[in-house]
PDB file of C-alpha atoms in Angstrom:
ATOM      1  CA  MET A   1      14.699  12.323  -2.787  1.00 52.00           C
ATOM      2  CA  ARG A   2      15.316  13.685   0.830  1.00 49.00           C
ATOM      3  CA  TYR A   3      15.948  11.570   3.656  1.00 44.00           C
ATOM      4  CA  THR A   4      15.026  14.243   5.767  1.00 41.00           C
ATOM      5  CA  GLY A   5      10.936  13.703   5.645  1.00 44.00           C
ATOM      6  CA  LEU A   6      10.960  10.272   5.595  1.00 41.00           C
ATOM      7  CA  LEU A   7      13.111  10.660   9.374  1.00 41.00           C
ATOM      8  CA  LEU A   8      10.755  12.702   9.869  1.00 41.00           C
ATOM      9  CA  ALA A   9       7.916  11.169   9.618  1.00 45.00           C
ATOM     10  CA  LEU A  10       8.673   7.851  11.340  1.00 44.00           C
ATOM     11  CA  LEU A  11       9.526   9.838  14.003  1.00 41.00           C
ATOM     12  CA  ALA A  12       6.671  11.549  14.246  1.00 44.00           C
ATOM     13  CA  THR A  13       4.427   8.366  13.620  1.00 43.00           C
ATOM     14  CA  THR A  14       6.838   6.469  16.732  1.00 41.00           C
ATOM     15  CA  ALA A  15       6.233  10.194  18.889  1.00 41.00           C
ATOM     16  CA  GLY A  16       1.331   9.902  18.878  1.00 41.00           C
ATOM     17  CA  LEU A  17       1.565   5.688  18.697  1.00 39.00           C
ATOM     18  CA  ALA A  18       4.411   5.757  22.230  1.00 40.00           C
ATOM     19  CA  SER A  19       1.793   7.950  24.132  1.00 38.00           C
ATOM     20  CA  GLY A  20      -0.866   6.012  23.590  1.00 38.00           C
ATOM     21  CA  PHE A  21      -2.737   7.578  20.658  1.00 38.00           C
ATOM     22  CA  ALA A  22      -2.675   9.528  16.828  1.00 45.00           C
ATOM     23  CA  LYS A  23      -4.418  12.340  15.809  1.00 46.00           C
ATOM     24  CA  ALA A  24      -6.148  11.974  12.923  1.00 49.00           C
ATOM     25  CA  SER A  25      -3.804  14.242  10.590  1.00 57.00           C
ATOM     26  CA  GLU A  26      -0.277  12.741  11.873  1.00 80.00           C
ATOM     27  CA  ARG A  27       1.464  10.303   9.168  1.00 83.00           C
ATOM     28  CA  VAL A  28       1.088   6.610   8.852  1.00 90.00           C
ATOM     29  CA  LEU A  29       4.399   5.004   8.660  1.00 95.00           C
ATOM     30  CA  ILE A  30       2.882   1.610   6.942  1.00 97.00           C
ATOM     31  CA  ASP A  31       3.967  -1.597   5.182  1.00 97.00           C
ATOM     32  CA  PRO A  32       3.176  -1.842   1.486  1.00 98.00           C
ATOM     33  CA  VAL A  33       1.478  -5.899   3.188  1.00 98.00           C
ATOM     34  CA  GLU A  34      -0.276  -3.514   5.878  1.00 98.00           C
ATOM     35  CA  PHE A  35      -0.939  -0.915   3.687  1.00 98.00           C
ATOM     36  CA  MET A  36      -2.358  -3.503   0.889  1.00 98.00           C
ATOM     37  CA  VAL A  37      -4.616  -4.760   3.726  1.00 97.00           C
ATOM     38  CA  SER A  38      -6.389  -2.132   5.005  1.00 97.00           C
ATOM     39  CA  TRP A  39      -6.430   1.028   2.688  1.00 97.00           C
ATOM     40  CA  PRO A  40      -9.583   1.033   3.102  1.00 97.00           C
ATOM     41  CA  ASP A  41      -9.922   1.996   6.700  1.00 97.00           C
ATOM     42  CA  LEU A  42      -6.832   4.805   5.674  1.00 97.00           C
ATOM     43  CA  ILE A  43      -8.712   7.056   2.969  1.00 97.00           C
ATOM     44  CA  GLY A  44      -8.063  10.861   4.067  1.00 97.00           C
ATOM     45  CA  ARG A  45      -5.350   9.945   6.179  1.00 97.00           C
ATOM     46  CA  ASP A  46      -1.350  11.267   5.845  1.00 98.00           C
ATOM     47  CA  VAL A  47       0.537   7.580   4.638  1.00 98.00           C
ATOM     48  CA  VAL A  48       4.183   6.989   3.771  1.00 97.00           C
ATOM     49  CA  ILE A  49       4.160   2.740   2.777  1.00 98.00           C
ATOM     50  CA  THR A  50       7.302   2.307   3.788  1.00 97.00           C
ATOM     51  CA  LYS A  51       8.540   0.989   0.446  1.00 97.00           C
ATOM     52  CA  GLY A  52       7.752   0.132  -3.115  1.00 97.00           C
ATOM     53  CA  ARG A  53       8.779   0.215  -6.979  1.00 97.00           C
ATOM     54  CA  VAL A  54       7.634   2.710  -9.593  1.00 97.00           C
ATOM     55  CA  VAL A  55       6.488   1.870 -12.765  1.00 97.00           C
ATOM     56  CA  VAL A  56       4.871   3.812 -16.249  1.00 97.00           C
ATOM     57  CA  ALA A  57       6.021   7.208 -14.134  1.00 97.00           C
ATOM     58  CA  SER A  58       4.472   9.875 -15.694  1.00 96.00           C
ATOM     59  CA  ASP A  59       3.197  13.648 -15.475  1.00 95.00           C
ATOM     60  CA  GLN A  60      -0.221  12.711 -14.588  1.00 97.00           C
ATOM     61  CA  PHE A  61       0.136   9.369 -12.253  1.00 97.00           C
ATOM     62  CA  MET A  62       2.602   6.719 -12.043  1.00 97.00           C
ATOM     63  CA  LEU A  63       1.291   3.315 -10.752  1.00 97.00           C
ATOM     64  CA  LEU A  64       3.436   1.972  -7.321  1.00 98.00           C
ATOM     65  CA  LYS A  65       3.749  -1.696  -7.284  1.00 98.00           C
ATOM     66  CA  LEU A  66       3.057  -3.751  -4.120  1.00 98.00           C
ATOM     67  CA  PRO A  67       2.731  -6.465  -2.812  1.00 97.00           C
ATOM     68  CA  GLY A  68      -0.650  -7.486  -3.171  1.00 95.00           C
ATOM     69  CA  GLY A  69      -1.550  -5.197  -6.284  1.00 96.00           C
ATOM     70  CA  ASN A  70      -0.888  -1.337  -7.324  1.00 97.00           C
ATOM     71  CA  VAL A  71      -1.220   1.718  -5.406  1.00 98.00           C
ATOM     72  CA  THR A  72      -2.387   5.038  -8.581  1.00 98.00           C
ATOM     73  CA  LEU A  73      -0.101   7.813  -7.557  1.00 98.00           C
ATOM     74  CA  MET A  74      -1.769  11.477  -8.607  1.00 97.00           C
ATOM     75  CA  PRO A  75      -0.225  15.050  -8.476  1.00 96.00           C
ATOM     76  CA  PRO A  76       0.142  17.359  -7.618  1.00 96.00           C
ATOM     77  CA  TRP A  77       3.617  16.346  -6.740  1.00 96.00           C
ATOM     78  CA  VAL A  78       5.704  17.725  -3.711  1.00 95.00           C
ATOM     79  CA  ASP A  79       8.657  17.172  -5.305  1.00 93.00           C
ATOM     80  CA  ARG A  80       9.235  18.336  -9.109  1.00 92.00           C
ATOM     81  CA  ASP A  81      13.128  17.131  -8.742  1.00 92.00           C
ATOM     82  CA  ASP A  82      11.759  13.940  -7.113  1.00 93.00           C
ATOM     83  CA  LEU A  83      10.854  12.947 -10.351  1.00 94.00           C
ATOM     84  CA  ARG A  84      13.990  13.473 -12.936  1.00 95.00           C
ATOM     85  CA  PRO A  85      15.765  10.291 -12.080  1.00 94.00           C
ATOM     86  CA  LEU A  86      11.533   8.919 -11.554  1.00 96.00           C
ATOM     87  CA  PHE A  87      11.535  10.245 -15.694  1.00 96.00           C
ATOM     88  CA  GLN A  88      15.306   8.329 -16.430  1.00 95.00           C
ATOM     89  CA  HIS A  89      14.448   5.203 -15.296  1.00 96.00           C
ATOM     90  CA  CYS A  90      10.829   4.057 -14.436  1.00 96.00           C
ATOM     91  CA  THR A  91       8.734   5.746 -17.424  1.00 96.00           C
ATOM     92  CA  SER A  92       8.295   1.517 -18.337  1.00 96.00           C
ATOM     93  CA  VAL A  93       5.943  -1.734 -17.252  1.00 94.00           C
ATOM     94  CA  LEU A  94       9.747  -3.606 -15.713  1.00 94.00           C
ATOM     95  CA  THR A  95      11.200  -1.594 -14.504  1.00 93.00           C
ATOM     96  CA  ASP A  96      14.307  -2.092 -12.089  1.00 94.00           C
ATOM     97  CA  ALA A  97      15.888  -1.387  -8.231  1.00 94.00           C
ATOM     98  CA  ALA A  98      16.193   2.191  -9.763  1.00 94.00           C
ATOM     99  CA  CYS A  99      12.694   2.378  -9.872  1.00 96.00           C
ATOM    100  CA  ASP A 100      12.272   1.056  -5.479  1.00 97.00           C
ATOM    101  CA  VAL A 101      11.067   4.357  -2.962  1.00 97.00           C
ATOM    102  CA  ALA A 102       9.201   5.447  -0.435  1.00 97.00           C
ATOM    103  CA  ALA A 103       6.294   7.242  -1.394  1.00 97.00           C
ATOM    104  CA  GLN A 104       3.670   9.660   1.304  1.00 97.00           C
ATOM    105  CA  GLY A 105       0.659  10.615   0.518  1.00 98.00           C
ATOM    106  CA  THR A 106      -2.860  11.358   0.988  1.00 98.00           C
ATOM    107  CA  VAL A 107      -5.022   7.807   0.771  1.00 98.00           C
ATOM    108  CA  GLY A 108      -8.079   7.872  -1.977  1.00 98.00           C
ATOM    109  CA  LYS A 109      -9.851   5.178  -3.770  1.00 97.00           C
ATOM    110  CA  SER A 110      -9.534   5.527  -7.918  1.00 94.00           C
ATOM    111  CA  ALA A 111     -12.420   6.045  -9.998  1.00 92.00           C
ATOM    112  CA  SER A 112     -12.029   1.929 -10.379  1.00 93.00           C
ATOM    113  CA  GLY A 113     -12.094   1.173  -6.737  1.00 95.00           C
ATOM    114  CA  THR A 114      -8.637   0.643  -6.419  1.00 96.00           C
ATOM    115  CA  PRO A 115      -6.090   2.678  -3.594  1.00 98.00           C
ATOM    116  CA  GLN A 116      -4.252   5.895  -4.675  1.00 98.00           C
ATOM    117  CA  LEU A 117      -1.717   8.533  -3.093  1.00 98.00           C
ATOM    118  CA  THR A 118      -1.974  12.447  -3.619  1.00 98.00           C
ATOM    119  CA  GLY A 119       0.283  14.601  -2.738  1.00 97.00           C
ATOM    120  CA  VAL A 120       2.550  12.608  -3.523  1.00 97.00           C
ATOM    121  CA  ASP A 121       5.996  12.731  -2.292  1.00 97.00           C
ATOM    122  CA  PHE A 122       9.299  10.075  -3.150  1.00 96.00           C
ATOM    123  CA  PHE A 123      12.180   9.019  -0.829  1.00 94.00           C
ATOM    124  CA  LYS A 124      14.310   6.412  -0.746  1.00 88.00           C
ATOM    125  CA  PRO A 125      13.110   3.498   0.997  1.00 82.00           C
ATOM    126  CA  ALA A 126      14.761   3.395   4.406  1.00 67.00           C
ATOM    127  CA  GLY A 127      18.127   0.432   4.380  1.00 65.00           C
ATOM    128  CA  ASP A 128      18.762   2.175   0.809  1.00 64.00           C
TER     129      ASP A 128
END
């Protein structure tokens, strides 16, 4: 899991917001609670959710547990090497801190009307 991408996402978002505007194509770095509140407004945007816990990890989909709900994570997986530790530690419903990640992807809406990310890349959350 790469730290560089998360830092670049943070810098790109900070630079765009500091100049008073954010282009639609820029990544949005977002707190998990804020994501759950505002995800419908982010559909189609590329976001980095700063921290969540992966559960039921598989090659077909994963769930990212956040305060207030879950986000379905869908392939394609940007870096398949990121899957190794997730498959080792995060395939059950009950997982621990080894499954805490920051997740980047494009926000969408699942068939059941819940939030999802596609084209997902994983990073270690800040402070870990």
